[in-house]
PDB file of C-alpha atoms in Angstrom:
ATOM      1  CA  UNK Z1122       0.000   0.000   0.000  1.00 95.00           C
ATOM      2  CA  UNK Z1123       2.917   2.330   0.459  1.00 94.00           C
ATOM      3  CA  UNK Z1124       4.614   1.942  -2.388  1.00 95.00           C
ATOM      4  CA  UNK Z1125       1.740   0.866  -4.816  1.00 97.00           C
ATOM      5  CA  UNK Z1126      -0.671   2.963  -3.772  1.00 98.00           C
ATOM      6  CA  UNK Z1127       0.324   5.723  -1.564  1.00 97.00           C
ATOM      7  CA  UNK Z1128       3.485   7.097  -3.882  1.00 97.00           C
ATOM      8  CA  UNK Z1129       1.546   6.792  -7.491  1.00 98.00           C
ATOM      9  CA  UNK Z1130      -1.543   9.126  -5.681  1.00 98.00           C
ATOM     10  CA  UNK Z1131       0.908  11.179  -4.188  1.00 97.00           C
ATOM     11  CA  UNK Z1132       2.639  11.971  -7.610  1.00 97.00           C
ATOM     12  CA  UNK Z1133      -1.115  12.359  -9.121  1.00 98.00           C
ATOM     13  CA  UNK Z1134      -2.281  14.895  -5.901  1.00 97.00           C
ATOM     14  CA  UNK Z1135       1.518  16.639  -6.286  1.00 96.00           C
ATOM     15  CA  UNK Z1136       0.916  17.733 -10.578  1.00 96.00           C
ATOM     16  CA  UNK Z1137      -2.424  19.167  -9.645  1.00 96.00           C
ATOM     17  CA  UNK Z1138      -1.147  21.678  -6.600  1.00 95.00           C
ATOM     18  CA  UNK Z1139       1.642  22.470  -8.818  1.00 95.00           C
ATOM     19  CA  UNK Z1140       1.628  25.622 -11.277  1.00 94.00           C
ATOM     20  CA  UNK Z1141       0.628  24.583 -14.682  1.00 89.00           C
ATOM     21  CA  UNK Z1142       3.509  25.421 -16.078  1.00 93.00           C
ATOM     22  CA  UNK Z1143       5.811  23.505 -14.025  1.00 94.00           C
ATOM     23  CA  UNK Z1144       3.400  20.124 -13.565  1.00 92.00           C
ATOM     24  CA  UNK Z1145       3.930  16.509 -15.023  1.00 94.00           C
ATOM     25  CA  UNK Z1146       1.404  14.853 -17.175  1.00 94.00           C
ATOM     26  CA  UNK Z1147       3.445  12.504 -18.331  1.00 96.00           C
ATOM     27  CA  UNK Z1148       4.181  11.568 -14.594  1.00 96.00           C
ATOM     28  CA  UNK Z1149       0.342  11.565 -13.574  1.00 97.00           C
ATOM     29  CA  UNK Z1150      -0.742   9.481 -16.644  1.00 98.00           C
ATOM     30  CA  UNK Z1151       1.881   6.897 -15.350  1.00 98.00           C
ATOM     31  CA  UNK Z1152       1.022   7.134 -11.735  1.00 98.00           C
ATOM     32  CA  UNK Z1153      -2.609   6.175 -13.103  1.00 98.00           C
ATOM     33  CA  UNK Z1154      -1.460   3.021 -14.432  1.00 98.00           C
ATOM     34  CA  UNK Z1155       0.263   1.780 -11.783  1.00 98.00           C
ATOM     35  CA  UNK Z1156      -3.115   2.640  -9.872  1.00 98.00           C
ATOM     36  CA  UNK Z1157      -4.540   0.710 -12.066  1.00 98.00           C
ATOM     37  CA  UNK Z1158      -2.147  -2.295 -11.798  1.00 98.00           C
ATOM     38  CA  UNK Z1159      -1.863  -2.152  -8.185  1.00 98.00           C
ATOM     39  CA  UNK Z1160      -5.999  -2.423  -7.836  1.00 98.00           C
ATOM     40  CA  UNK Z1161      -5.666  -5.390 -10.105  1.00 98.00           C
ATOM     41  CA  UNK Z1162      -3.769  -7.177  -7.336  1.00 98.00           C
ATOM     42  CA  UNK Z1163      -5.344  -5.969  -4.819  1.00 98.00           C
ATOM     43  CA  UNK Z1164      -8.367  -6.961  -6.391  1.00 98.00           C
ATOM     44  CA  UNK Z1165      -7.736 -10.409  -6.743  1.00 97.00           C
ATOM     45  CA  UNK Z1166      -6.024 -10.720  -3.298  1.00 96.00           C
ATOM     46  CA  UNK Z1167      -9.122  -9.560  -1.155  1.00 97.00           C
ATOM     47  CA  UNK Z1168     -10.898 -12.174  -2.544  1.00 96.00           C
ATOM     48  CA  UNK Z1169      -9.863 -14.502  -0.378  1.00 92.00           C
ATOM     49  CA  UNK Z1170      -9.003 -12.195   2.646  1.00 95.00           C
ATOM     50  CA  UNK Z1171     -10.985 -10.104   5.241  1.00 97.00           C
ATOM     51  CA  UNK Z1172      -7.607  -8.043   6.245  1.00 98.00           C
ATOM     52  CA  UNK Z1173      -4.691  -7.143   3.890  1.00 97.00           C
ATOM     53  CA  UNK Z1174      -2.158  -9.893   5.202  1.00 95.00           C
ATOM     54  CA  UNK Z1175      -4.952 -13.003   6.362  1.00 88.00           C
ATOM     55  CA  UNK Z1176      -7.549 -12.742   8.776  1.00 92.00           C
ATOM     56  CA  UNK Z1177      -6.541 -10.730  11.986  1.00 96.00           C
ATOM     57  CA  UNK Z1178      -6.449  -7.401  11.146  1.00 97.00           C
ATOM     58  CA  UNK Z1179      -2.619  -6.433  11.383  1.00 97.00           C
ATOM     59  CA  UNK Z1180      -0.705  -3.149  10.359  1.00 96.00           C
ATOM     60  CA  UNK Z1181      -0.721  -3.697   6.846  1.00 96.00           C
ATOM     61  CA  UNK Z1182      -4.373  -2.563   7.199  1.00 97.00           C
ATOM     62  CA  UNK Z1183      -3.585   0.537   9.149  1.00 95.00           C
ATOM     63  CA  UNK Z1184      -0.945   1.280   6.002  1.00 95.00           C
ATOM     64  CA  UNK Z1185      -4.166   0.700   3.514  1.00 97.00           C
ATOM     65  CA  UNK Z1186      -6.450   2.953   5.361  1.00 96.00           C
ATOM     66  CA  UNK Z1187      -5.085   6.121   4.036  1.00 96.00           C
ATOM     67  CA  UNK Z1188      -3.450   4.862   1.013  1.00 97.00           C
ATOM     68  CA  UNK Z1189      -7.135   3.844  -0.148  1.00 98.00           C
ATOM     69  CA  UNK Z1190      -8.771   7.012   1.234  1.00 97.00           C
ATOM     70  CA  UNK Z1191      -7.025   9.268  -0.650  1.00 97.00           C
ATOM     71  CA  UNK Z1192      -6.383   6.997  -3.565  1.00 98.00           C
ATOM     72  CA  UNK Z1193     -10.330   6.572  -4.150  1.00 97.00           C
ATOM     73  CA  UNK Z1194     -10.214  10.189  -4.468  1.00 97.00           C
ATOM     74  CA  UNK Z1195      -7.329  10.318  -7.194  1.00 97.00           C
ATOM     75  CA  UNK Z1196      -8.107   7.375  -9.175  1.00 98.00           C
ATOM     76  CA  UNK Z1197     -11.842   6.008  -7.881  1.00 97.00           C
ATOM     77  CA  UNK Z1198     -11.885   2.284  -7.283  1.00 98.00           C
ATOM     78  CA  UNK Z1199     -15.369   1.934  -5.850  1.00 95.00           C
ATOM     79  CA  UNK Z1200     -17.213   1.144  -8.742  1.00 93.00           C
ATOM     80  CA  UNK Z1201     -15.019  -1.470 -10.409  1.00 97.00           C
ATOM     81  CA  UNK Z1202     -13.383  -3.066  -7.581  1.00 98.00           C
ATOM     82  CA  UNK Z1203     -15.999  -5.186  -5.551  1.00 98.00           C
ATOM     83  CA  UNK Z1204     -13.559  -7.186  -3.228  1.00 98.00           C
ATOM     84  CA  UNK Z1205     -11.161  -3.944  -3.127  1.00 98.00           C
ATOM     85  CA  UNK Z1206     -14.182  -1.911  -1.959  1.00 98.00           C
ATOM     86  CA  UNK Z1207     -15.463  -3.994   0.411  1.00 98.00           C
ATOM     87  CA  UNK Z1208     -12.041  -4.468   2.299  1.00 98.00           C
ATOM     88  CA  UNK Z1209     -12.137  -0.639   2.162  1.00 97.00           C
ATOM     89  CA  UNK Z1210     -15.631  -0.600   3.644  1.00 97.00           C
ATOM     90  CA  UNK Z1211     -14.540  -3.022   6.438  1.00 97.00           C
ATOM     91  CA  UNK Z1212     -11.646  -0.851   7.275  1.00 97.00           C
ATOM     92  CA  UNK Z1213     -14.175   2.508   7.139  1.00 95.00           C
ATOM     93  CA  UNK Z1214     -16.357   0.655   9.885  1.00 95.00           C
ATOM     94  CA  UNK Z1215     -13.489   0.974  12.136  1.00 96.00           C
ATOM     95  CA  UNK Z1216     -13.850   3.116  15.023  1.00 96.00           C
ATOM     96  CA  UNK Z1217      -9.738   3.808  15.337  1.00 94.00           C
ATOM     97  CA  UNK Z1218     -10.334   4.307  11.131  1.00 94.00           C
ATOM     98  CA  UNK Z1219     -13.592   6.387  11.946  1.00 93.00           C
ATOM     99  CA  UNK Z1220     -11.781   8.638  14.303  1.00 95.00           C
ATOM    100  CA  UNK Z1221      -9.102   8.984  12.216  1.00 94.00           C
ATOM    101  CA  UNK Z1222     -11.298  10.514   9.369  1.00 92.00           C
ATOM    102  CA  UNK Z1223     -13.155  13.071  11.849  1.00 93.00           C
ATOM    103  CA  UNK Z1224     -10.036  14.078  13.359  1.00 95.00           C
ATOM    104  CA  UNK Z1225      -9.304  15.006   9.915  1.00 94.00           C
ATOM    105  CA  UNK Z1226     -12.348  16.278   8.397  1.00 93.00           C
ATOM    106  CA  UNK Z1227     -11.299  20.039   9.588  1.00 93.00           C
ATOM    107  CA  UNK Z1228      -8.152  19.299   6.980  1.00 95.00           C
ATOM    108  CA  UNK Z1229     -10.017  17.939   3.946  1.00 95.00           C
ATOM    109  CA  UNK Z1230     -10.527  21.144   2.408  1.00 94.00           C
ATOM    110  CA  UNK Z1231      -6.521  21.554   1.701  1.00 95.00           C
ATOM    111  CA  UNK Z1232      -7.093  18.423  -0.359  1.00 96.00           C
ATOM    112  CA  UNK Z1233      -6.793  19.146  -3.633  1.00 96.00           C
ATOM    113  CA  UNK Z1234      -8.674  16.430  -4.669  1.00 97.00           C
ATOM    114  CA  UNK Z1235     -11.528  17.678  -2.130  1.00 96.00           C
ATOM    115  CA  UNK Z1236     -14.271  17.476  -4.461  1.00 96.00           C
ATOM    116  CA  UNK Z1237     -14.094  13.646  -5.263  1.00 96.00           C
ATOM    117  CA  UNK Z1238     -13.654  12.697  -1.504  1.00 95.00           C
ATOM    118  CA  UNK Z1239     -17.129  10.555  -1.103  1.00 91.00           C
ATOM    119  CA  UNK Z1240     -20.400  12.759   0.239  1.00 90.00           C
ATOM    120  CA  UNK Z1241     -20.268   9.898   2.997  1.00 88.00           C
ATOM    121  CA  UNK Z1242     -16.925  11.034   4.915  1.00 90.00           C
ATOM    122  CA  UNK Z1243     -17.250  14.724   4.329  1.00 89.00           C
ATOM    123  CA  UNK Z1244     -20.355  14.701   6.789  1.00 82.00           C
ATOM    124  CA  UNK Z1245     -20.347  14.195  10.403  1.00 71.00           C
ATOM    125  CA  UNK Z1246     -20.843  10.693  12.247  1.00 62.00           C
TER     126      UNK Z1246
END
């Protein structure tokens, strides 16, 4: 999740608060792919898995958490990832995960990516 899904959304959030003039769309278009590539395995990997590494949830899932969060925002997974979603949903129903994201919530605005964070963490709990 770090590297596979936390750096490519971080390159892709990075070329948009960047001037025009000096951004990387060449960069982001790649960053996309490996998106892409990396929700392929994930994908097929939470299909037979309730947590990232087995069945206890473990740190690997607190590494998802935000990687996912953000990354649904940069490069939406929700609607053509069913196993990848739900693994994200189970993590969402978490009340360490849940106050996590209100803690937050104050921040989301300096998220360039604001507008595509879903309707249903934007609003209190």
């Amino acid at each position: 999740f770090d590297l596979y899904v936390s750096t490519p959304m971080q390159k892709i959030v990075t070329d948009r608060i960047r001037p025009q003039e000096r951004g990387d769309p060449h960069g982001a278009e790649e960053a996309h792919a490996m998106l892409h590539t990396a929700y392929g395995v994930i994908e097929r990997r939470m299909a037979e898995r309730t947590w990232a590494a087995g069945e206890n949830f473990s740190m690997a899932d607190c590494a998802a958490g935000p990687a996912l969060f953000y990354a649904e925002a940069v490069h939406p997974f929700s609607g053509t990832h069913k196993n990848m979603t739900a693994y994200f949903d189970r993590l969402t129903e978490r009340p360490s995960f849940r106050r996590t994201l209100e803690e937050a919530r104050p921040y989301f605005d300096l998220f360039p990516y604001r507008e595509n964070i879903p309707e249903r963490f934007l609003r209190q709990q």
